[in-house]
Coordinates of N, CA, C and O in Angstrom, one line a residue:
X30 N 113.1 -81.8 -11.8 CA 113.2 -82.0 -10.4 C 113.2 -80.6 -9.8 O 113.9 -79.7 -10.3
X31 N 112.3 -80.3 -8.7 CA 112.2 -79.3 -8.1 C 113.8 -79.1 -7.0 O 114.2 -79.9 -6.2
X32 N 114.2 -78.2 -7.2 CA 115.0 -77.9 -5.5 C 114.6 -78.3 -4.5 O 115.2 -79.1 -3.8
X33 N 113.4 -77.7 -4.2 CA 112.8 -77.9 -2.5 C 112.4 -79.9 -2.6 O 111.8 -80.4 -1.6
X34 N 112.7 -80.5 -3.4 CA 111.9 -81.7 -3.4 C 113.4 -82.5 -3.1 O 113.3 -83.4 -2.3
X35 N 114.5 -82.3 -3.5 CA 115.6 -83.0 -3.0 C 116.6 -82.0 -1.9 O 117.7 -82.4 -1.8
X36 N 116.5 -81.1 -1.5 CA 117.2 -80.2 -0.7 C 116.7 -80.1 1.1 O 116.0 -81.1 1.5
X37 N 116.9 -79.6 1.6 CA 116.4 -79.6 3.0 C 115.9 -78.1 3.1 O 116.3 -77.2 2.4
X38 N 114.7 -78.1 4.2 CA 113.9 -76.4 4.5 C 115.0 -75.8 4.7 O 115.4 -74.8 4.1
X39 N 115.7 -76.3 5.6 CA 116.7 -75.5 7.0 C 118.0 -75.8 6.3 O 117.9 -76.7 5.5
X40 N 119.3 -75.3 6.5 CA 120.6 -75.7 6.1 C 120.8 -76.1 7.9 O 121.2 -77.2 7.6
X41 N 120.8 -76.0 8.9 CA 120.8 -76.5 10.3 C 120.3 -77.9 10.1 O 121.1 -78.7 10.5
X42 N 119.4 -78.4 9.8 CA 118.7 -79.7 10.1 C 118.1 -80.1 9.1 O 117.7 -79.2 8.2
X43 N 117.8 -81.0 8.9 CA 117.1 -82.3 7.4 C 116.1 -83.1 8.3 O 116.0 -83.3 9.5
X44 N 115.4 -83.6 7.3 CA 114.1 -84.8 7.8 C 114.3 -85.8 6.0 O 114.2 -85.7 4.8
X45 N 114.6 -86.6 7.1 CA 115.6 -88.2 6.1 C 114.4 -88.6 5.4 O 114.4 -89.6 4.6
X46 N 113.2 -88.0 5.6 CA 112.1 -88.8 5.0 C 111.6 -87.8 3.9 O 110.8 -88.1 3.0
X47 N 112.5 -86.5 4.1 CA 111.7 -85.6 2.5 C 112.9 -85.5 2.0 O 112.8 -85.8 0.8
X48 N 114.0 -85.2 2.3 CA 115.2 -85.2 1.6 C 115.9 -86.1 1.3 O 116.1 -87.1 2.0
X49 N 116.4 -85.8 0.1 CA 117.7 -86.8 -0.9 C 118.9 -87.1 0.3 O 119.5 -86.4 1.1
X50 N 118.9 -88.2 0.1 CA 120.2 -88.7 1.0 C 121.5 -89.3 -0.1 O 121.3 -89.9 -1.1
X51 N 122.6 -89.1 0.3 CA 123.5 -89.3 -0.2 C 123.8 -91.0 -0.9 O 124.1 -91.2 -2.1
X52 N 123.5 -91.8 0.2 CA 123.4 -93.5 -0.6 C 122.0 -93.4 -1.8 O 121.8 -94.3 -2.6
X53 N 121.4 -92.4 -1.8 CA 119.8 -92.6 -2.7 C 119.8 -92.3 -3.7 O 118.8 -92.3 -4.4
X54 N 121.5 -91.8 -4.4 CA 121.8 -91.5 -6.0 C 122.2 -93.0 -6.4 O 122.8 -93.7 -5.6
X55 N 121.8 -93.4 -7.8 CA 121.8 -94.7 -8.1 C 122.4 -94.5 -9.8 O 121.9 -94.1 -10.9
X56 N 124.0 -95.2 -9.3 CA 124.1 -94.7 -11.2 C 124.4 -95.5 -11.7 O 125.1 -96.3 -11.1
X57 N 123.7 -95.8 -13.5 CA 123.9 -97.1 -14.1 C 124.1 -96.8 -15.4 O 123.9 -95.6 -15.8
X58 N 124.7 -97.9 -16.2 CA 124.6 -97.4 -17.6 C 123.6 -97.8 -18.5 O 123.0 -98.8 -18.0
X59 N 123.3 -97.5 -19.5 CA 121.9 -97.9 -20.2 C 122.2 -98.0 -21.6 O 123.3 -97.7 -21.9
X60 N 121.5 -98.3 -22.5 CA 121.7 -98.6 -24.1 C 120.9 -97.9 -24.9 O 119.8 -98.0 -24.4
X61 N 121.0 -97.3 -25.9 CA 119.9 -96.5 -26.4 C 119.6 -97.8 -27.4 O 120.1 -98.9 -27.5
X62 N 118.5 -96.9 -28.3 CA 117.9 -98.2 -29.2 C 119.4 -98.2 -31.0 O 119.5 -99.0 -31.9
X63 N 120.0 -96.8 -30.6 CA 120.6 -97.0 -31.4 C 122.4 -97.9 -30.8 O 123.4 -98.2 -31.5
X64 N 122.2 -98.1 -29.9 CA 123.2 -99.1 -29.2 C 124.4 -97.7 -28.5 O 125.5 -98.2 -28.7
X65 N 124.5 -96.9 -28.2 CA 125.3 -95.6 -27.6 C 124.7 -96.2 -26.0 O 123.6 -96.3 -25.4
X66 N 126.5 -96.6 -25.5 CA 126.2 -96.4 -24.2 C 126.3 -95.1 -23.8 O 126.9 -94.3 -24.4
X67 N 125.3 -94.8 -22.3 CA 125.3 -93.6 -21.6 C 125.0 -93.8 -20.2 O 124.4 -94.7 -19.7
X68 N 125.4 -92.9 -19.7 CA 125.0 -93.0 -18.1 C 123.6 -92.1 -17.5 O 123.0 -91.1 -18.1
X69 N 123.4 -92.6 -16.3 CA 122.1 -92.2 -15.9 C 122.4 -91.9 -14.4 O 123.6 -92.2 -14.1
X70 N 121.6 -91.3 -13.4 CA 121.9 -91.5 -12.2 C 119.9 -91.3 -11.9 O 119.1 -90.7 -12.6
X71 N 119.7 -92.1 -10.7 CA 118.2 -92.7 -10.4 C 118.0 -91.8 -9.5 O 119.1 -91.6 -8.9
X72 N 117.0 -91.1 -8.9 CA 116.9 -90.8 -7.5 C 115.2 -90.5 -7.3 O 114.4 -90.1 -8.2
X73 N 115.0 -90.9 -6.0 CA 113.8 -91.1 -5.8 C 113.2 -89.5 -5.2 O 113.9 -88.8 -4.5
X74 N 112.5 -89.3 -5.4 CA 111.7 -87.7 -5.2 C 110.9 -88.6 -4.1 O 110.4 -89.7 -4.4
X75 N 110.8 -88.0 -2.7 CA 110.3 -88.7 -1.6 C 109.0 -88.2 -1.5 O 108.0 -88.9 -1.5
X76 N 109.1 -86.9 -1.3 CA 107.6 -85.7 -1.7 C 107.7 -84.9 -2.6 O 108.2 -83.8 -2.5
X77 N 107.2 -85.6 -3.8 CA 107.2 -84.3 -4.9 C 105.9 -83.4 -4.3 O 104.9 -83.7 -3.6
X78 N 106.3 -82.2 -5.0 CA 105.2 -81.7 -5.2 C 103.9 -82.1 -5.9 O 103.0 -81.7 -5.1
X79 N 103.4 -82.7 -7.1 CA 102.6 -82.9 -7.3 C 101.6 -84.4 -6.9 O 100.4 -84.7 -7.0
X80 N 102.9 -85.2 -6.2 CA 102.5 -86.7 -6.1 C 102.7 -86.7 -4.5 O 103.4 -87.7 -4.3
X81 N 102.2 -85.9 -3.2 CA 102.0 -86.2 -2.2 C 101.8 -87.1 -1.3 O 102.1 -87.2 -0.1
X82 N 100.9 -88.2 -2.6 CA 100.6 -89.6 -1.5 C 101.4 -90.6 -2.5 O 101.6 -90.3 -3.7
X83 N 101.9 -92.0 -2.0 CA 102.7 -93.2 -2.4 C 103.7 -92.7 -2.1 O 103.9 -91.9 -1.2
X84 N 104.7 -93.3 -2.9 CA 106.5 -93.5 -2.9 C 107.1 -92.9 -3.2 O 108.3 -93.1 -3.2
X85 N 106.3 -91.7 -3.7 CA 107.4 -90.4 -4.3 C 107.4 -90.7 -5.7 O 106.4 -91.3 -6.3
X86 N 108.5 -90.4 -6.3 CA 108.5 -90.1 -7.9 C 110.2 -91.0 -8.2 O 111.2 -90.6 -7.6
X87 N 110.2 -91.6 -8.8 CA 111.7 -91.8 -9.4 C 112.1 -91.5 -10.7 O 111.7 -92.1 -11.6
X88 N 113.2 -90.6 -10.8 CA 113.3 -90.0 -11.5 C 115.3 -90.4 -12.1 O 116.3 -90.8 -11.6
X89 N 115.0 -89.8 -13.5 CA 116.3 -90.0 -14.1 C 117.0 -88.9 -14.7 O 116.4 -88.2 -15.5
X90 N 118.0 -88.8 -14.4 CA 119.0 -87.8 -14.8 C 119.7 -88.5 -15.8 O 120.4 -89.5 -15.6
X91 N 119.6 -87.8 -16.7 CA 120.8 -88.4 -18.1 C 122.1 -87.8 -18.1 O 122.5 -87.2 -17.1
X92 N 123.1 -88.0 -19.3 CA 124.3 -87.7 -19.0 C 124.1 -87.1 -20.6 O 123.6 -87.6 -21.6
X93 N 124.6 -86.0 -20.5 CA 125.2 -84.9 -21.5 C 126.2 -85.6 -22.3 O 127.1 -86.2 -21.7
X94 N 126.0 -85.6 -23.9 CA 127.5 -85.7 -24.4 C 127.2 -85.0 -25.5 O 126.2 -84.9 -26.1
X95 N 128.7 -84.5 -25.7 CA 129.3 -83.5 -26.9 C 129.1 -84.5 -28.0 O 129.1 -85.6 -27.7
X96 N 128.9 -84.1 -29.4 CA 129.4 -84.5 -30.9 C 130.1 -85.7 -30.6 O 129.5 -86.8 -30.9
X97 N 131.0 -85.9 -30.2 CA 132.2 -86.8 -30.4 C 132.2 -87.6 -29.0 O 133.3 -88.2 -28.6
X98 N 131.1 -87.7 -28.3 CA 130.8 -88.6 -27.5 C 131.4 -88.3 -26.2 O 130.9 -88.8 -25.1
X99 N 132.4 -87.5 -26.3 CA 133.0 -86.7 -24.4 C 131.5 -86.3 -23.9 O 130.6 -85.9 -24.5
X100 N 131.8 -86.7 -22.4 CA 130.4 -85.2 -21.7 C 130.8 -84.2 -21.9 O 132.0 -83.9 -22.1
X101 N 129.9 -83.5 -21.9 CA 129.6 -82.2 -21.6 C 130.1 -81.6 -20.9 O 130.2 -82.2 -19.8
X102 N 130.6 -80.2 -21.0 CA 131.3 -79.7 -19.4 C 129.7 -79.1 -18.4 O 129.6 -78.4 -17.4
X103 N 128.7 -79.6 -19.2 CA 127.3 -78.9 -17.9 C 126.5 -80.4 -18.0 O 125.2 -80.6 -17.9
X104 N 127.5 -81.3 -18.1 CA 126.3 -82.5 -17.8 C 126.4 -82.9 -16.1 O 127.4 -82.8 -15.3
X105 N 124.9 -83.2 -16.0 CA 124.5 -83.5 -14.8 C 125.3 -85.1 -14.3 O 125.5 -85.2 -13.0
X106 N 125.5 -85.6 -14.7 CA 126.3 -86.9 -14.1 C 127.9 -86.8 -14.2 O 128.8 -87.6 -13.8
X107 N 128.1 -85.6 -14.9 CA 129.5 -85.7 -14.5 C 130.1 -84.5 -13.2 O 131.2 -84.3 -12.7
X108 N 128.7 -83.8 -13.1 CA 128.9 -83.0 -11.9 C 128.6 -83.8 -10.8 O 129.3 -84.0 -9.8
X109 N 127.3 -84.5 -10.8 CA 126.8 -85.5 -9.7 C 128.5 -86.6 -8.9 O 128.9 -86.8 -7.8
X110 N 129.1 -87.0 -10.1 CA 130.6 -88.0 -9.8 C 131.3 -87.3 -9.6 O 132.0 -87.9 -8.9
X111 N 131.8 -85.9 -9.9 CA 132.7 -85.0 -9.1 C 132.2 -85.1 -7.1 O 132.6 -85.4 -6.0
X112 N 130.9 -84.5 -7.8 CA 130.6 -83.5 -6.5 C 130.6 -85.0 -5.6 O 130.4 -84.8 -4.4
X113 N 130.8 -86.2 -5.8 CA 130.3 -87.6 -4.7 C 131.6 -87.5 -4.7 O 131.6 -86.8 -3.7
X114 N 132.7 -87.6 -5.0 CA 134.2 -87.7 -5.2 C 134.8 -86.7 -3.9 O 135.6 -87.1 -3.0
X115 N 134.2 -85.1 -4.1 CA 134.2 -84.5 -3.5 C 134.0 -84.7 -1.8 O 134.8 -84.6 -0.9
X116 N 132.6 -85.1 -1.7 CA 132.4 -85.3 -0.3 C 132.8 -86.3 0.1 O 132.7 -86.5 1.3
X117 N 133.7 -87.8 -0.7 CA 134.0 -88.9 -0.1 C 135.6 -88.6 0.1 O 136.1 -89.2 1.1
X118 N 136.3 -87.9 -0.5 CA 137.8 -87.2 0.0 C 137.5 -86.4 1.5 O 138.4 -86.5 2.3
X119 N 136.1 -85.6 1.9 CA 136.6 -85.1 2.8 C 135.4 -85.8 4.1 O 134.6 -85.2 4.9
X120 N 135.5 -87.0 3.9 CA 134.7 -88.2 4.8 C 133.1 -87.3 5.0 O 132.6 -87.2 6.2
X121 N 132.4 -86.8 3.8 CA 131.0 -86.6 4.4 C 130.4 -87.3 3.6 O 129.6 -86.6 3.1
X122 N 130.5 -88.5 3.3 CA 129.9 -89.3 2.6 C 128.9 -90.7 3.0 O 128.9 -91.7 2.4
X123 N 128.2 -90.5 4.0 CA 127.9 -91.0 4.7 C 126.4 -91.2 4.3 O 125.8 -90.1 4.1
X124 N 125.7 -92.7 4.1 CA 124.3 -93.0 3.1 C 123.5 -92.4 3.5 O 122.4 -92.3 2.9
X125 N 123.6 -91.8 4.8 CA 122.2 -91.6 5.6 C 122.3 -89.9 6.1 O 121.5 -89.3 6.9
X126 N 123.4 -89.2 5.4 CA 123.4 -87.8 5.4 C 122.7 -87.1 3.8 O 122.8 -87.6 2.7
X127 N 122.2 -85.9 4.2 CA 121.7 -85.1 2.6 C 122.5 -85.7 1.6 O 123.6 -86.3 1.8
X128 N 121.9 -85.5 0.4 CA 122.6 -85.7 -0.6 C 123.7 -84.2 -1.1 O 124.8 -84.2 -1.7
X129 N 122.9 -83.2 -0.5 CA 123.8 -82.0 -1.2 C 123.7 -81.4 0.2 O 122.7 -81.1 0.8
X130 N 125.1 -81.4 0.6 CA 125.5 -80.1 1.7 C 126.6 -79.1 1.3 O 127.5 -79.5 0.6
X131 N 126.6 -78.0 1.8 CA 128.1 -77.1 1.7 C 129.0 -77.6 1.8 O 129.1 -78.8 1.8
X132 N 130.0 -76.4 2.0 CA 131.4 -77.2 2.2 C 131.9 -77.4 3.7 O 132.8 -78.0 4.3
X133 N 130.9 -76.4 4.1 CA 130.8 -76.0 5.8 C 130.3 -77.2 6.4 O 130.7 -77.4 7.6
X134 N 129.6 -78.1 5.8 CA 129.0 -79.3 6.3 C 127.5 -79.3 6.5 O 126.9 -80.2 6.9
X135 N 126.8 -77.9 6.2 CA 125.4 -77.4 6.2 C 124.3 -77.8 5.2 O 124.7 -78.0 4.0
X136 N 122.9 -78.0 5.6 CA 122.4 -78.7 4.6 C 122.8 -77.4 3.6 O 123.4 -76.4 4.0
X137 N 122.1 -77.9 2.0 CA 122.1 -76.6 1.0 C 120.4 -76.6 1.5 O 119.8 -77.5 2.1
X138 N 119.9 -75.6 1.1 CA 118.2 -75.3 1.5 C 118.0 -74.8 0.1 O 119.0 -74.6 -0.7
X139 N 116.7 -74.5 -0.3 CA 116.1 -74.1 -1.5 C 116.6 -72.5 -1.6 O 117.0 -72.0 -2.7
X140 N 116.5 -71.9 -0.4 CA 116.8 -70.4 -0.2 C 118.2 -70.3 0.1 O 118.5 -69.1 0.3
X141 N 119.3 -71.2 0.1 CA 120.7 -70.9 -0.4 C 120.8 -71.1 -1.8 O 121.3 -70.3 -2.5
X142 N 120.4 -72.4 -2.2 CA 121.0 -72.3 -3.7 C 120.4 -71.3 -4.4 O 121.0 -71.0 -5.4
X143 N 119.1 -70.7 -4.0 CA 118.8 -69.3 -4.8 C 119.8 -68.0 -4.8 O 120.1 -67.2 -5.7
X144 N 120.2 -68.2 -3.7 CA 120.9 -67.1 -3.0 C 122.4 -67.1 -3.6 O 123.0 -66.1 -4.0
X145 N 123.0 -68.6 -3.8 CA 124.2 -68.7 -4.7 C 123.8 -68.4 -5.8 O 124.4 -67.4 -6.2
X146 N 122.8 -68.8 -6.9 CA 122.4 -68.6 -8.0 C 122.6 -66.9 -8.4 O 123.1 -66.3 -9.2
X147 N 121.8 -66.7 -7.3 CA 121.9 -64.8 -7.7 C 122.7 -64.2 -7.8 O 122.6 -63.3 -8.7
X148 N 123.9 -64.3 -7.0 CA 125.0 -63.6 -7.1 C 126.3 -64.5 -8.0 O 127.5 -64.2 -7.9
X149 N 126.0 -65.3 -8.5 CA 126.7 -65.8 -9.5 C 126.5 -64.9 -10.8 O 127.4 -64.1 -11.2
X150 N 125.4 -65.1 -11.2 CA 124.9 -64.7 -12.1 C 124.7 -63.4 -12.6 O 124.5 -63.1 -13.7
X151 N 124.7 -62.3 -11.0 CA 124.5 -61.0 -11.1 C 125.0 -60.3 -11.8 O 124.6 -59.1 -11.8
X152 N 126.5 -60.6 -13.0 CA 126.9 -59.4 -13.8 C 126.2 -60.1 -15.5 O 126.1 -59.6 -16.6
X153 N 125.8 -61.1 -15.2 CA 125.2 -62.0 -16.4 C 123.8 -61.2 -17.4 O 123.6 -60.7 -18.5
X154 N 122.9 -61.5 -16.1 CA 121.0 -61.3 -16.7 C 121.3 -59.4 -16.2 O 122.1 -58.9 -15.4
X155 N 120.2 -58.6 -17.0 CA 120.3 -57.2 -17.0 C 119.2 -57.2 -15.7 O 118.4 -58.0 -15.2
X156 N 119.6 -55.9 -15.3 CA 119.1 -55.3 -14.3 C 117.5 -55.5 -13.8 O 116.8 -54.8 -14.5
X157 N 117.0 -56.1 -12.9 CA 115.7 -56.8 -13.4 C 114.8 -57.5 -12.9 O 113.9 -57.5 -12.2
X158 N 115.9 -59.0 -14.1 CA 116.0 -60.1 -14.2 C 116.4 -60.8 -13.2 O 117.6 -60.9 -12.9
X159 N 115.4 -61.7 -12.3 CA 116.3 -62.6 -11.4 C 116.8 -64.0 -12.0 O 116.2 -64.5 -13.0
X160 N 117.8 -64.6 -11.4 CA 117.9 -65.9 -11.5 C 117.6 -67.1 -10.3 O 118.0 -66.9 -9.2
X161 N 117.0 -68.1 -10.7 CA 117.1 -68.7 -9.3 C 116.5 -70.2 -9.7 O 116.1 -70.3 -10.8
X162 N 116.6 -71.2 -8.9 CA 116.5 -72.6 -8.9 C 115.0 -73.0 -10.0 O 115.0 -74.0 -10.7
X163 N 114.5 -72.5 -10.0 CA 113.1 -72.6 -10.5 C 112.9 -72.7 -12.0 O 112.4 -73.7 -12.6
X164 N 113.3 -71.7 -12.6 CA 113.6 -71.5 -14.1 C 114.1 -72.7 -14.7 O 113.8 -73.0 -15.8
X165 N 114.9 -73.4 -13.9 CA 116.4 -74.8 -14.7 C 115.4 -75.5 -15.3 O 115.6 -76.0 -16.4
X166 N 113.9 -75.7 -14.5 CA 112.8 -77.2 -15.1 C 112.7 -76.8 -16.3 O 112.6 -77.7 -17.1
X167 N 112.7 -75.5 -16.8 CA 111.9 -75.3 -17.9 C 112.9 -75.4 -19.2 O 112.5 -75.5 -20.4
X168 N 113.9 -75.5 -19.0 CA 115.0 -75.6 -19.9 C 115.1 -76.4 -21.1 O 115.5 -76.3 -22.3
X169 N 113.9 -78.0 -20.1 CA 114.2 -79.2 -21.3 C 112.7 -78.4 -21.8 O 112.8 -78.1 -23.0
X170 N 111.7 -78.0 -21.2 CA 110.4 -77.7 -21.8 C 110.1 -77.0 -22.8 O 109.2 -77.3 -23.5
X171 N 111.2 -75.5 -23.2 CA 111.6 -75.3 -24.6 C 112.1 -76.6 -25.6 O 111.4 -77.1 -26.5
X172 N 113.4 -76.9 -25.2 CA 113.9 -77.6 -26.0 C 112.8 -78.9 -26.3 O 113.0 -79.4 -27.5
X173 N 112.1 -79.5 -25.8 CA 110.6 -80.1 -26.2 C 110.2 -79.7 -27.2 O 109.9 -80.2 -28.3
X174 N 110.1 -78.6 -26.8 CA 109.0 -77.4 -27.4 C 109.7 -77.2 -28.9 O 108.8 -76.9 -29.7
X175 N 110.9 -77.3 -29.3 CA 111.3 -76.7 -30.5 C 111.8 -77.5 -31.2 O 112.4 -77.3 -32.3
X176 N 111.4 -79.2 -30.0 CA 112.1 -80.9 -31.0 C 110.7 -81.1 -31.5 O 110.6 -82.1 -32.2
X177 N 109.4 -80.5 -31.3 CA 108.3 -80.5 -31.5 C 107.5 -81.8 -30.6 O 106.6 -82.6 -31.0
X178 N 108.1 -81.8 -29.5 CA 106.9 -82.7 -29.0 C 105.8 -82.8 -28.4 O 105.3 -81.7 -28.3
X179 N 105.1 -83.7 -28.0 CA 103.5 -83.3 -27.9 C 103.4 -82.6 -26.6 O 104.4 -82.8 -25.9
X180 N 102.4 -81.7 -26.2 CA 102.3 -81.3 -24.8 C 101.9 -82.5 -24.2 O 101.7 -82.0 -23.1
X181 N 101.6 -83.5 -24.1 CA 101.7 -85.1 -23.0 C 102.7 -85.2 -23.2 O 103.0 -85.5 -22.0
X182 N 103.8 -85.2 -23.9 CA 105.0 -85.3 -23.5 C 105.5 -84.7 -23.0 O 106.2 -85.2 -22.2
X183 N 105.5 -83.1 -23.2 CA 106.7 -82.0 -22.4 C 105.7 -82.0 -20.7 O 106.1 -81.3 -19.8
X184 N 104.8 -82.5 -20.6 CA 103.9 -82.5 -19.5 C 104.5 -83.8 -18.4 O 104.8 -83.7 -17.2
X185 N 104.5 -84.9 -19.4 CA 105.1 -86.3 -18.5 C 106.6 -85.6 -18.2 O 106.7 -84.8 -17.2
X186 N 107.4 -85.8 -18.7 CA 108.8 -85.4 -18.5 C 109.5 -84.4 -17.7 O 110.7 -84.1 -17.4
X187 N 108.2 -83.8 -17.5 CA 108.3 -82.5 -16.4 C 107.5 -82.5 -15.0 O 107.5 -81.6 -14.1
X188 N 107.0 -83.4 -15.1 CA 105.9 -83.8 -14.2 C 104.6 -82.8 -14.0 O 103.7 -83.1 -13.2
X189 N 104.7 -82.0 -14.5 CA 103.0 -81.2 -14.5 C 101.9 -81.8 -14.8 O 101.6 -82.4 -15.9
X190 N 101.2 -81.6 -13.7 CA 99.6 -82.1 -13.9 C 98.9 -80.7 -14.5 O 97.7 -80.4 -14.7
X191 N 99.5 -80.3 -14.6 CA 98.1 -79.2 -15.6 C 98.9 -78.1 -16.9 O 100.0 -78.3 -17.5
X192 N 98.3 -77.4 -17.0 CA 99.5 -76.7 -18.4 C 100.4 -75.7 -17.6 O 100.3 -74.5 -17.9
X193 N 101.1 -76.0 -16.9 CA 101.4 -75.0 -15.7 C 102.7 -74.8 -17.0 O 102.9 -73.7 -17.3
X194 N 103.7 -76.0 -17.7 CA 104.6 -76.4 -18.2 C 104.5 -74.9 -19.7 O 105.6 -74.6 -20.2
X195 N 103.5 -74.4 -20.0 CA 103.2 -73.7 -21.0 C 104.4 -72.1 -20.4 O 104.9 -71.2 -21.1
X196 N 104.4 -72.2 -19.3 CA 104.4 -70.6 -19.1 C 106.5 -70.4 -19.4 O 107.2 -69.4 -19.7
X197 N 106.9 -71.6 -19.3 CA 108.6 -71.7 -19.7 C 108.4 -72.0 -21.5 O 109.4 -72.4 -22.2
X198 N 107.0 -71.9 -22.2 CA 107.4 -71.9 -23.7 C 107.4 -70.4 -24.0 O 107.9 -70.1 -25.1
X199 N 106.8 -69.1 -23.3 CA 106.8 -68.5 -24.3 C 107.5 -67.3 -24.3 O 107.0 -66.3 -24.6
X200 N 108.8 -67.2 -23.9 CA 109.9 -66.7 -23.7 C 110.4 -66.7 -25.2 O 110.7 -67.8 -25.7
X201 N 110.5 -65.5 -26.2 CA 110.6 -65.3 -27.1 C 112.0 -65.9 -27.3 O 112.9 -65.8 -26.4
X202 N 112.4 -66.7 -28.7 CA 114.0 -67.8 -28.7 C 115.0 -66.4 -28.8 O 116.2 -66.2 -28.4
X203 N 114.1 -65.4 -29.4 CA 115.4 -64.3 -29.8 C 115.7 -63.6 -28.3 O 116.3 -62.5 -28.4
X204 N 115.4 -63.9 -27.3 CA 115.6 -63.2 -25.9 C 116.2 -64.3 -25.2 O 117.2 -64.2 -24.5
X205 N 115.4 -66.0 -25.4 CA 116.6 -66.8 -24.6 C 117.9 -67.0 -25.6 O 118.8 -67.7 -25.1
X206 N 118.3 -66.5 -26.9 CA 119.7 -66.8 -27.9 C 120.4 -65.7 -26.8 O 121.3 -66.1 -26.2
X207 N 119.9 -64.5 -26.7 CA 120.4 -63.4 -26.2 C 121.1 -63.9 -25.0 O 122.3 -63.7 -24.9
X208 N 120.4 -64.5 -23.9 CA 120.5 -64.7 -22.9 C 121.9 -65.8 -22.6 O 122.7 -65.8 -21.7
X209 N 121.8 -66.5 -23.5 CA 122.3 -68.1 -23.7 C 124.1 -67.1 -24.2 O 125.2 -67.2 -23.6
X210 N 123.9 -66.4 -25.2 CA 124.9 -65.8 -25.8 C 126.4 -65.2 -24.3 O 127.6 -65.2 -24.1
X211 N 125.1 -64.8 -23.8 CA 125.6 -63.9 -22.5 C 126.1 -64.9 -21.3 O 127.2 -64.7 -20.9
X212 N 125.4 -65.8 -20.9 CA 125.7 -67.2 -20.2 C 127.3 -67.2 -21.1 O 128.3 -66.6 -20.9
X213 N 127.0 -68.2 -21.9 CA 128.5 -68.8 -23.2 C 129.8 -67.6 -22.2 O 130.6 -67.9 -21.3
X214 N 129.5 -66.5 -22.8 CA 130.6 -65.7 -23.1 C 131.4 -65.2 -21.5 O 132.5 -64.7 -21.3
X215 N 130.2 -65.6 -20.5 CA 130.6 -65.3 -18.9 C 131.5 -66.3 -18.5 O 132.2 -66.2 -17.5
X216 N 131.5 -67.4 -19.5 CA 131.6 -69.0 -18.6 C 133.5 -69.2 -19.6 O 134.2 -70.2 -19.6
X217 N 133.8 -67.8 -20.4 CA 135.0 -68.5 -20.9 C 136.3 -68.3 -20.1 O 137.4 -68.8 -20.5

């Protein structure tokens, strides 16, 4: 999922018809074929980027779990049920407002969460290096890349229509281990 595809241009103002609205997260549990329940959360991409015309894109967010079946402390469904927890304690929970706003009550925009990303991260990546919303797609597209799956697959699951998905494989593993090492060790 892109940022700009579920976020708003403006943190001032949203248009309900390109952005994620808060009732439009949809979470369910599902069965794998080896029988492990897991959770999911649904959300519909209104204008993706590559699918302009129809209904948008609906897409699935999985749930992270550890070895021993806990989530993950970076799974996406157990931040999605905090952060909903969050806005329904302080009444901004309302179906027909963004799905992600501050705490100020402002949309988040593509050009804030960059702007948080950067300065989070700024004692992390060397001097350089930016960080920002864009890079996260490519995350599963290695790890694709190194379960060996086909390029139709790291292509479907990412939604690229062309080999655009190639340019997040060739980041040498001994520079993302490096990277990943440096992440770990920020986050203890």
């Amino acid at each position: 999922m892109r940022i700009g595809e579920v976020t708003s241009r403006y943190e001032t103002s949203f248009d309900p018809q390109c952005v994620l609205l808060f009732g439009e997260i949809k979470f369910e549990s599902l069965k794998s074929r080896k029988g492990k329940v897991f959770e999911v959360a649904r959300v519909r991409v209104k204008s993706p980027k590559i699918n302009r015309t129809g209904n948008g894109d609906l897409l699935t967010v999985y749930e992270m779990k550890n070895e021993d079946g806990s989530s993950s402390n970076i799974c996406p469904i157990k931040a999605l049920k905090k952060y909903r927890m969050m806005r329904m304690r302080k009444g901004m929970a309302e179906d027909g407002d963004p799905a992600f706003v501050q705490e100020n009550g402002r949309c988040w925009s593509g050009t804030r969460v960059n702007a948080v990303l950067s300065l989070a991260f700024s004692g992390i990546v060397e001097e350089g290096e930016t960080v920002s919303a864009h890079p996260y797609r490519g995350g599963l597209v290695r790890h694709l890349q190194e379960w060996n799956f086909s390029a139709e697959e790291i292509q479907g699951q990412g939604r690229w229509s062309s080999s655009a998905y190639e340019l997040y494989c060739r980041l040498p593993e001994t520079r993302r281990l490096a990277i990943a090492e440096r992440l770990a060790l920020s986050c203890r």
